[in-house]
Amino acid sequence: MSEVNSTFIAQESRKGEGRGSRPSAAFRARQDKAARRAFLVVTILPILLILVVAAALFARAWPILSAYGLPSLLFGKVWKPNNGQFGFLPFILGTVWVTLVGALLSVPACLLAAVYLAEYAHSRTRAMTKPILDVLAAIPPVVYGAWGLIAIVPFVDEVLAPLCDRWLGFIPLFAVNQPTGFGILAGGIVLAVMVAPLIISVAFEVFSTVPNDLRHASLAVGATQWQTIRNIVLPQAKPGIIAAIVLAASRAFGETVAVLMVVGNVPNIPTSIFDSAYPLPALIANNYGEMMSIPLYDAALLSAALVLLAVILIFNILSTLVLQRVLRRK
Amino acid sequence: METHIQVKNLNAYYGRQQVLRNINVEIPRKQITVIMGPSGCGKTTLLKTFNRFFELNEEARLTGEVLVDGQNIYGRDVDVTEVRKCVGLLAQRPSPLPMSIYDNVVYGMHIHKMKKDRKEYKAAVRHYLEIAGLWEEVQNRLHDPAASLSIGQQQRLCLARGLAVEPEIILGDEPTSALDPISSQNIESRLLELKRQYTTVIVTHTLRQAKRLADSVIYMYMGEVVEAGPAKEVFGNPQHERTKQYLEGLF
């Protein structure tokens, strides 16, 4: 290798002759080192950035954290900043509800789609689907939000709510307490559509890591393709699939604009999927910069941001770790 | 000699590439037939047409017939899972399913709901592990993961798993090529024992193994069958120049 290198350098230097003085070897070595350091710094920067953001949020949230304590903020049910009541629970539950409804609507369909793509579809279908999923994932959230406003909210209001009210209204979960269409279900539907491309493509990747030898071993004893998928592929893919769902949940958890446009934004503790909710990201986006004269208001919003950051970081790190292990098998 | 599998005018293609050309051979019942030939000659492809694994490749296409007991397994009303239940496959690399030893053997029987209760399944597991010559080694660890077995044991487990669905035909796609000499020998002696009950078709690239196992031989070259017949005749007095050259180790 070193021989090859030196001949290469020799050729280079011959080429360089006549173009004035060539930088010395020592200079070039120093240049190389400097470049390497520069790249290292640029690479580390994003990691530092997370820490800087977290530290800044923490510093600004500290006044309220020290005054109230984290538990009383997290579990406080009342949000009345004017009275000095800063309970995050309605917002946290709002986020959880919208995320759960979104996941329940999205996950089953997405898994079936991923199974179809990985196990049944012709490679041409697969090749066509990939770019479509990428485009779907790239649509700006505000567009999904607008679509939610003009299509989903009326759909919930005019179709789903009356139907549920009539047939399932006796179950509190499906009771229609405020018939506007804005609420958790609308938010969940919009989220379900938004995270679908992510779940489908990650789940597809996970399914493709299951070795073909295993599929063949199952088919060879006369199992059908579906039996093979159910008995072999799905159990093998389970950890990766769970990670994919957690990853999608963290995306849904932090989704702001699209949800904010359709959930109603009323800080209640929801009891039905037709209730309005006020997710944590929406709280921050709607209110930061306004009514800042209220004492501790700013600190309260930033500690909400800190909570959001922590939850999403944890979800993301866990799912990424699992997915890395799973996908490395490939 | 009674014919068990008959291949008629079989042509097979991957996309535009033809991999089998007008194959016509008969495979005798309850004997070991060895398919041999240089790599890329289509021997594995031919084997895979017998359990319809050929069609797992989405580019694959074929014309002609493969008759098992006189019935074309590529016929319109044929249930492919029935074909595969009847024609077991021992793969090149052992492929234990990611479950326990016991569950591996039971896997196919469960799929076809072949036994009534746990007791029957248990007895069957023991029976097939004994046939595969693995019972002694694993009887105290049936619920350990199959992956904990040595690679040679794994191949015998795969044999037991295949036999458990009561096939009539065993296909072996170079079933010993991933194994050490002792495990290979073990598998070979299983196959020799089993040929009294099963029609066996083995693909191999080692001439010595072919000579040890074969009752009947199919020699292929470039997607065609050059010579086929009883092992004695093909090995002792090959009719074709190519077969002679191959047997002399010229390529």
Coordinates of C-alpha atoms in Angstrom, one line a residue, chain A residues 25-309:
Chain A
A25 CA 5.3 17.5 2.8
A26 CA 5.1 18.9 6.3
F27 CA 2.8 21.6 5.3
R28 CA 0.5 19.1 3.6
A29 CA 0.5 16.9 6.6
R30 CA -0.5 19.8 8.8
Q31 CA -3.2 20.8 6.3
D32 CA -4.5 17.3 6.4
K33 CA -4.7 17.3 10.2
A34 CA -6.4 20.6 10.3
A35 CA -9.0 19.4 7.8
R36 CA -9.6 16.3 9.9
R37 CA -10.1 18.5 13.0
A38 CA -12.5 20.8 11.2
F39 CA -14.6 17.9 10.1
L40 CA -14.6 16.5 13.6
V41 CA -15.8 19.7 15.1
V42 CA -18.6 20.0 12.5
T43 CA -19.6 16.5 13.3
I44 CA -19.7 17.0 17.0
L45 CA -21.6 20.3 16.7
P46 CA -25.1 18.7 16.4
I47 CA -24.5 16.6 19.5
L48 CA -23.4 19.7 21.4
L49 CA -26.4 21.6 20.0
I50 CA -28.8 19.2 21.8
L51 CA -26.9 19.7 25.0
V52 CA -26.9 23.5 24.5
V53 CA -30.6 23.6 23.7
A54 CA -31.4 21.4 26.8
A55 CA -29.2 23.5 29.0
A56 CA -30.8 26.8 27.8
L57 CA -34.3 25.4 28.2
F58 CA -33.4 24.2 31.7
A59 CA -31.9 27.5 32.7
R60 CA -35.0 29.4 31.5
A61 CA -37.4 26.8 33.0
W62 CA -35.5 26.8 36.4
P63 CA -37.6 29.6 38.0
I64 CA -40.8 27.6 37.8
L65 CA -39.1 24.2 38.4
S66 CA -37.6 25.5 41.6
A67 CA -40.8 27.2 42.7
Y68 CA -43.3 24.4 42.0
G69 CA -41.3 21.3 41.5
L70 CA -41.5 19.1 38.4
P71 CA -44.2 16.6 39.8
S72 CA -46.7 19.3 40.6
L73 CA -46.2 20.8 37.1
L74 CA -46.5 17.4 35.4
F75 CA -49.5 16.3 37.3
G76 CA -51.3 19.6 37.9
K77 CA -54.7 19.5 36.3
V78 CA -55.4 23.2 36.1
W79 CA -53.9 25.6 33.7
K80 CA -54.7 29.2 34.8
P81 CA -51.5 31.2 34.4
N82 CA -53.3 34.3 35.7
N83 CA -53.9 32.5 39.0
G84 CA -50.4 31.1 39.0
Q85 CA -51.7 27.6 38.2
F86 CA -49.5 25.8 35.8
G87 CA -50.7 22.2 35.4
F88 CA -49.4 20.4 32.4
L89 CA -51.6 17.3 32.8
P90 CA -54.3 18.4 30.3
F91 CA -51.6 19.1 27.7
I92 CA -49.7 15.9 28.4
L93 CA -52.9 13.8 28.2
G94 CA -53.9 15.7 25.1
T95 CA -50.7 14.7 23.4
V96 CA -50.9 11.1 24.6
W97 CA -54.5 10.8 23.4
V98 CA -53.8 12.2 20.0
T99 CA -50.7 10.1 19.6
L100 CA -52.5 6.9 20.7
V101 CA -55.4 7.4 18.4
G102 CA -53.1 8.2 15.6
A103 CA -51.0 5.1 16.3
L104 CA -54.1 2.8 16.6
L105 CA -55.4 4.0 13.3
S106 CA -52.0 3.9 11.5
V107 CA -50.1 1.0 12.8
P108 CA -52.3 -1.9 11.7
A109 CA -52.8 -0.6 8.2
C110 CA -49.1 0.3 7.9
L111 CA -47.9 -3.1 9.0
L112 CA -50.2 -4.8 6.5
A113 CA -48.8 -2.5 3.8
A114 CA -45.2 -3.2 4.9
V115 CA -45.9 -7.0 4.9
Y116 CA -47.4 -6.7 1.5
L117 CA -44.4 -4.8 0.1
A118 CA -41.8 -7.0 1.7
E119 CA -43.4 -10.4 1.2
Y120 CA -45.9 -10.4 -1.6
A121 CA -45.3 -7.5 -3.9
H122 CA -43.4 -7.8 -7.2
S123 CA -40.0 -6.0 -7.1
R124 CA -41.4 -3.5 -9.6
T125 CA -44.2 -2.5 -7.3
R126 CA -41.7 -2.2 -4.5
A127 CA -39.5 0.1 -6.6
M128 CA -42.5 2.3 -7.5
T129 CA -43.7 2.6 -3.9
K130 CA -40.5 3.8 -2.4
P131 CA -40.4 7.2 -4.0
I132 CA -44.1 7.7 -3.4
L133 CA -43.5 7.1 0.3
D134 CA -40.6 9.5 0.3
V135 CA -42.7 12.2 -1.3
L136 CA -45.5 11.6 1.3
A137 CA -43.0 11.9 4.1
A138 CA -41.8 15.2 2.6
I139 CA -45.1 17.0 2.5
P140 CA -45.0 19.9 4.9
P141 CA -47.1 19.4 8.1
V142 CA -49.1 22.6 7.5
V143 CA -50.4 21.0 4.3
Y144 CA -51.6 18.0 6.2
G145 CA -53.1 20.4 8.7
A146 CA -54.9 22.3 6.0
W147 CA -56.2 19.0 4.5
G148 CA -57.4 18.1 8.1
L149 CA -59.3 21.4 8.3
I150 CA -61.1 21.1 5.0
A151 CA -61.6 17.4 4.9
I152 CA -61.2 15.6 8.2
V153 CA -62.8 18.0 10.6
P154 CA -66.1 18.1 8.5
F155 CA -65.9 14.4 8.0
V156 CA -65.6 13.8 11.8
D157 CA -68.3 16.4 12.4
E158 CA -70.8 15.2 9.8
V159 CA -70.2 11.5 9.5
L160 CA -68.2 9.9 12.3
A161 CA -69.6 11.9 15.3
P162 CA -73.3 11.3 14.4
L163 CA -72.6 7.6 13.7
C164 CA -70.7 7.1 16.9
D165 CA -73.2 9.1 18.9
R166 CA -76.0 6.9 17.6
W167 CA -74.3 3.5 18.0
L168 CA -71.5 3.9 20.6
G169 CA -72.5 7.0 22.4
F170 CA -73.2 5.1 25.6
I171 CA -69.4 4.3 25.9
P172 CA -67.8 7.4 27.4
L173 CA -64.8 7.0 25.1
F174 CA -67.0 7.6 22.0
A175 CA -69.4 10.1 23.5
V176 CA -69.9 13.3 21.5
N177 CA -69.8 16.1 24.1
Q178 CA -68.9 19.0 21.9
P179 CA -70.0 18.4 18.3
T180 CA -67.6 20.6 16.3
G181 CA -65.4 18.1 14.5
F182 CA -62.3 19.6 16.0
G183 CA -60.7 17.2 18.5
I184 CA -58.7 14.2 19.2
L185 CA -60.1 12.0 16.5
A186 CA -59.4 14.6 13.8
G187 CA -55.9 15.1 15.1
G188 CA -55.4 11.4 15.3
I189 CA -56.5 10.8 11.7
V190 CA -54.2 13.6 10.5
L191 CA -51.3 12.1 12.5
A192 CA -52.0 8.6 11.3
V193 CA -51.7 9.7 7.7
M194 CA -48.6 11.7 8.5
V195 CA -46.6 9.0 10.2
A196 CA -47.7 6.2 7.8
P197 CA -44.8 6.6 5.3
L198 CA -42.3 6.4 8.2
I199 CA -43.9 3.3 9.7
I200 CA -44.2 1.6 6.3
S201 CA -40.7 2.2 5.2
V202 CA -39.0 1.3 8.5
A203 CA -41.2 -1.8 8.9
F204 CA -40.4 -2.8 5.4
E205 CA -36.7 -2.5 6.1
V206 CA -37.2 -4.6 9.2
F207 CA -39.0 -7.3 7.4
S208 CA -36.3 -7.5 4.7
T209 CA -33.8 -8.3 7.4
V210 CA -35.4 -11.7 8.0
P211 CA -33.3 -14.2 6.2
N212 CA -34.8 -15.9 3.2
D213 CA -33.5 -19.2 4.4
L214 CA -36.1 -19.1 7.2
R215 CA -38.9 -18.4 4.8
H216 CA -37.8 -21.2 2.6
A217 CA -37.5 -23.6 5.5
S218 CA -41.1 -22.9 6.4
L219 CA -42.4 -23.1 2.8
A220 CA -40.5 -26.4 2.3
V221 CA -42.7 -28.3 4.8
G222 CA -45.8 -27.0 3.0
A223 CA -46.6 -23.9 4.9
T224 CA -48.5 -21.2 3.0
Q225 CA -47.0 -17.8 2.6
W226 CA -49.3 -16.4 5.2
Q227 CA -48.4 -19.1 7.7
T228 CA -44.8 -18.4 7.0
I229 CA -45.3 -14.7 7.6
R230 CA -47.3 -15.3 10.8
N231 CA -45.1 -18.0 12.3
I232 CA -41.7 -17.0 11.2
V233 CA -41.4 -13.5 9.7
L234 CA -43.5 -11.5 12.2
P235 CA -42.0 -13.0 15.4
Q236 CA -38.5 -12.4 14.0
A237 CA -39.4 -8.8 13.1
K238 CA -41.1 -8.0 16.3
P239 CA -38.4 -6.0 18.1
G240 CA -37.8 -3.9 15.0
I241 CA -41.5 -3.3 14.5
I242 CA -41.9 -2.2 18.0
A243 CA -39.0 0.2 17.5
A244 CA -40.5 1.5 14.3
I245 CA -43.8 2.2 16.2
V246 CA -41.9 4.0 19.0
L247 CA -40.1 6.1 16.5
A248 CA -43.3 7.0 14.8
A249 CA -44.9 7.8 18.2
S250 CA -42.1 10.2 19.0
R251 CA -42.7 11.9 15.6
A252 CA -46.4 12.1 16.4
F253 CA -45.7 13.3 20.0
G254 CA -43.8 16.3 18.7
E255 CA -45.9 17.1 15.7
T256 CA -47.1 20.6 16.2
V257 CA -48.7 22.5 13.3
A258 CA -50.8 19.8 11.7
V259 CA -52.3 18.7 15.0
L260 CA -52.8 22.2 16.3
M261 CA -54.9 23.1 13.3
V262 CA -57.5 20.4 14.0
V263 CA -57.6 19.5 17.7
G264 CA -59.5 22.4 19.0
N265 CA -56.9 23.6 21.6
V266 CA -59.0 23.6 24.8
P267 CA -57.0 22.7 27.9
N268 CA -59.4 20.1 29.2
I269 CA -58.6 16.6 30.3
P270 CA -60.2 14.6 27.5
T271 CA -62.5 11.7 28.2
S272 CA -63.7 10.9 24.6
I273 CA -62.1 10.8 21.2
F274 CA -64.5 13.5 20.1
D275 CA -63.3 15.9 22.9
S276 CA -61.0 18.8 22.1
A277 CA -57.5 18.6 23.3
Y278 CA -54.5 20.8 23.6
P279 CA -51.3 19.0 23.0
L280 CA -48.0 20.1 24.5
P281 CA -46.4 21.3 21.3
A282 CA -49.5 23.3 20.4
L283 CA -49.4 25.0 23.8
I284 CA -45.9 26.2 23.2
A285 CA -46.4 27.2 19.6
N286 CA -49.6 29.1 20.3
N287 CA -48.6 31.0 23.4
Y288 CA -44.9 31.6 23.4
G289 CA -44.3 35.3 23.0
E290 CA -47.7 36.3 24.2
M291 CA -48.9 37.3 27.7
M292 CA -45.3 37.3 28.7
S293 CA -46.1 39.8 31.5
I294 CA -47.6 37.0 33.6
P295 CA -45.0 35.9 36.1
L296 CA -43.4 32.5 35.4
Y297 CA -45.4 32.1 32.2
D298 CA -42.3 32.0 30.1
A299 CA -40.6 29.6 32.4
A300 CA -43.7 27.4 32.3
L301 CA -43.8 27.2 28.5
L302 CA -40.1 26.4 28.4
S303 CA -40.3 23.7 31.0
A304 CA -43.1 22.2 28.8
A305 CA -40.6 22.4 25.9
L306 CA -38.0 20.7 28.1
V307 CA -40.5 17.9 28.9
L308 CA -41.2 17.4 25.3
L309 CA -37.6 17.4 24.4

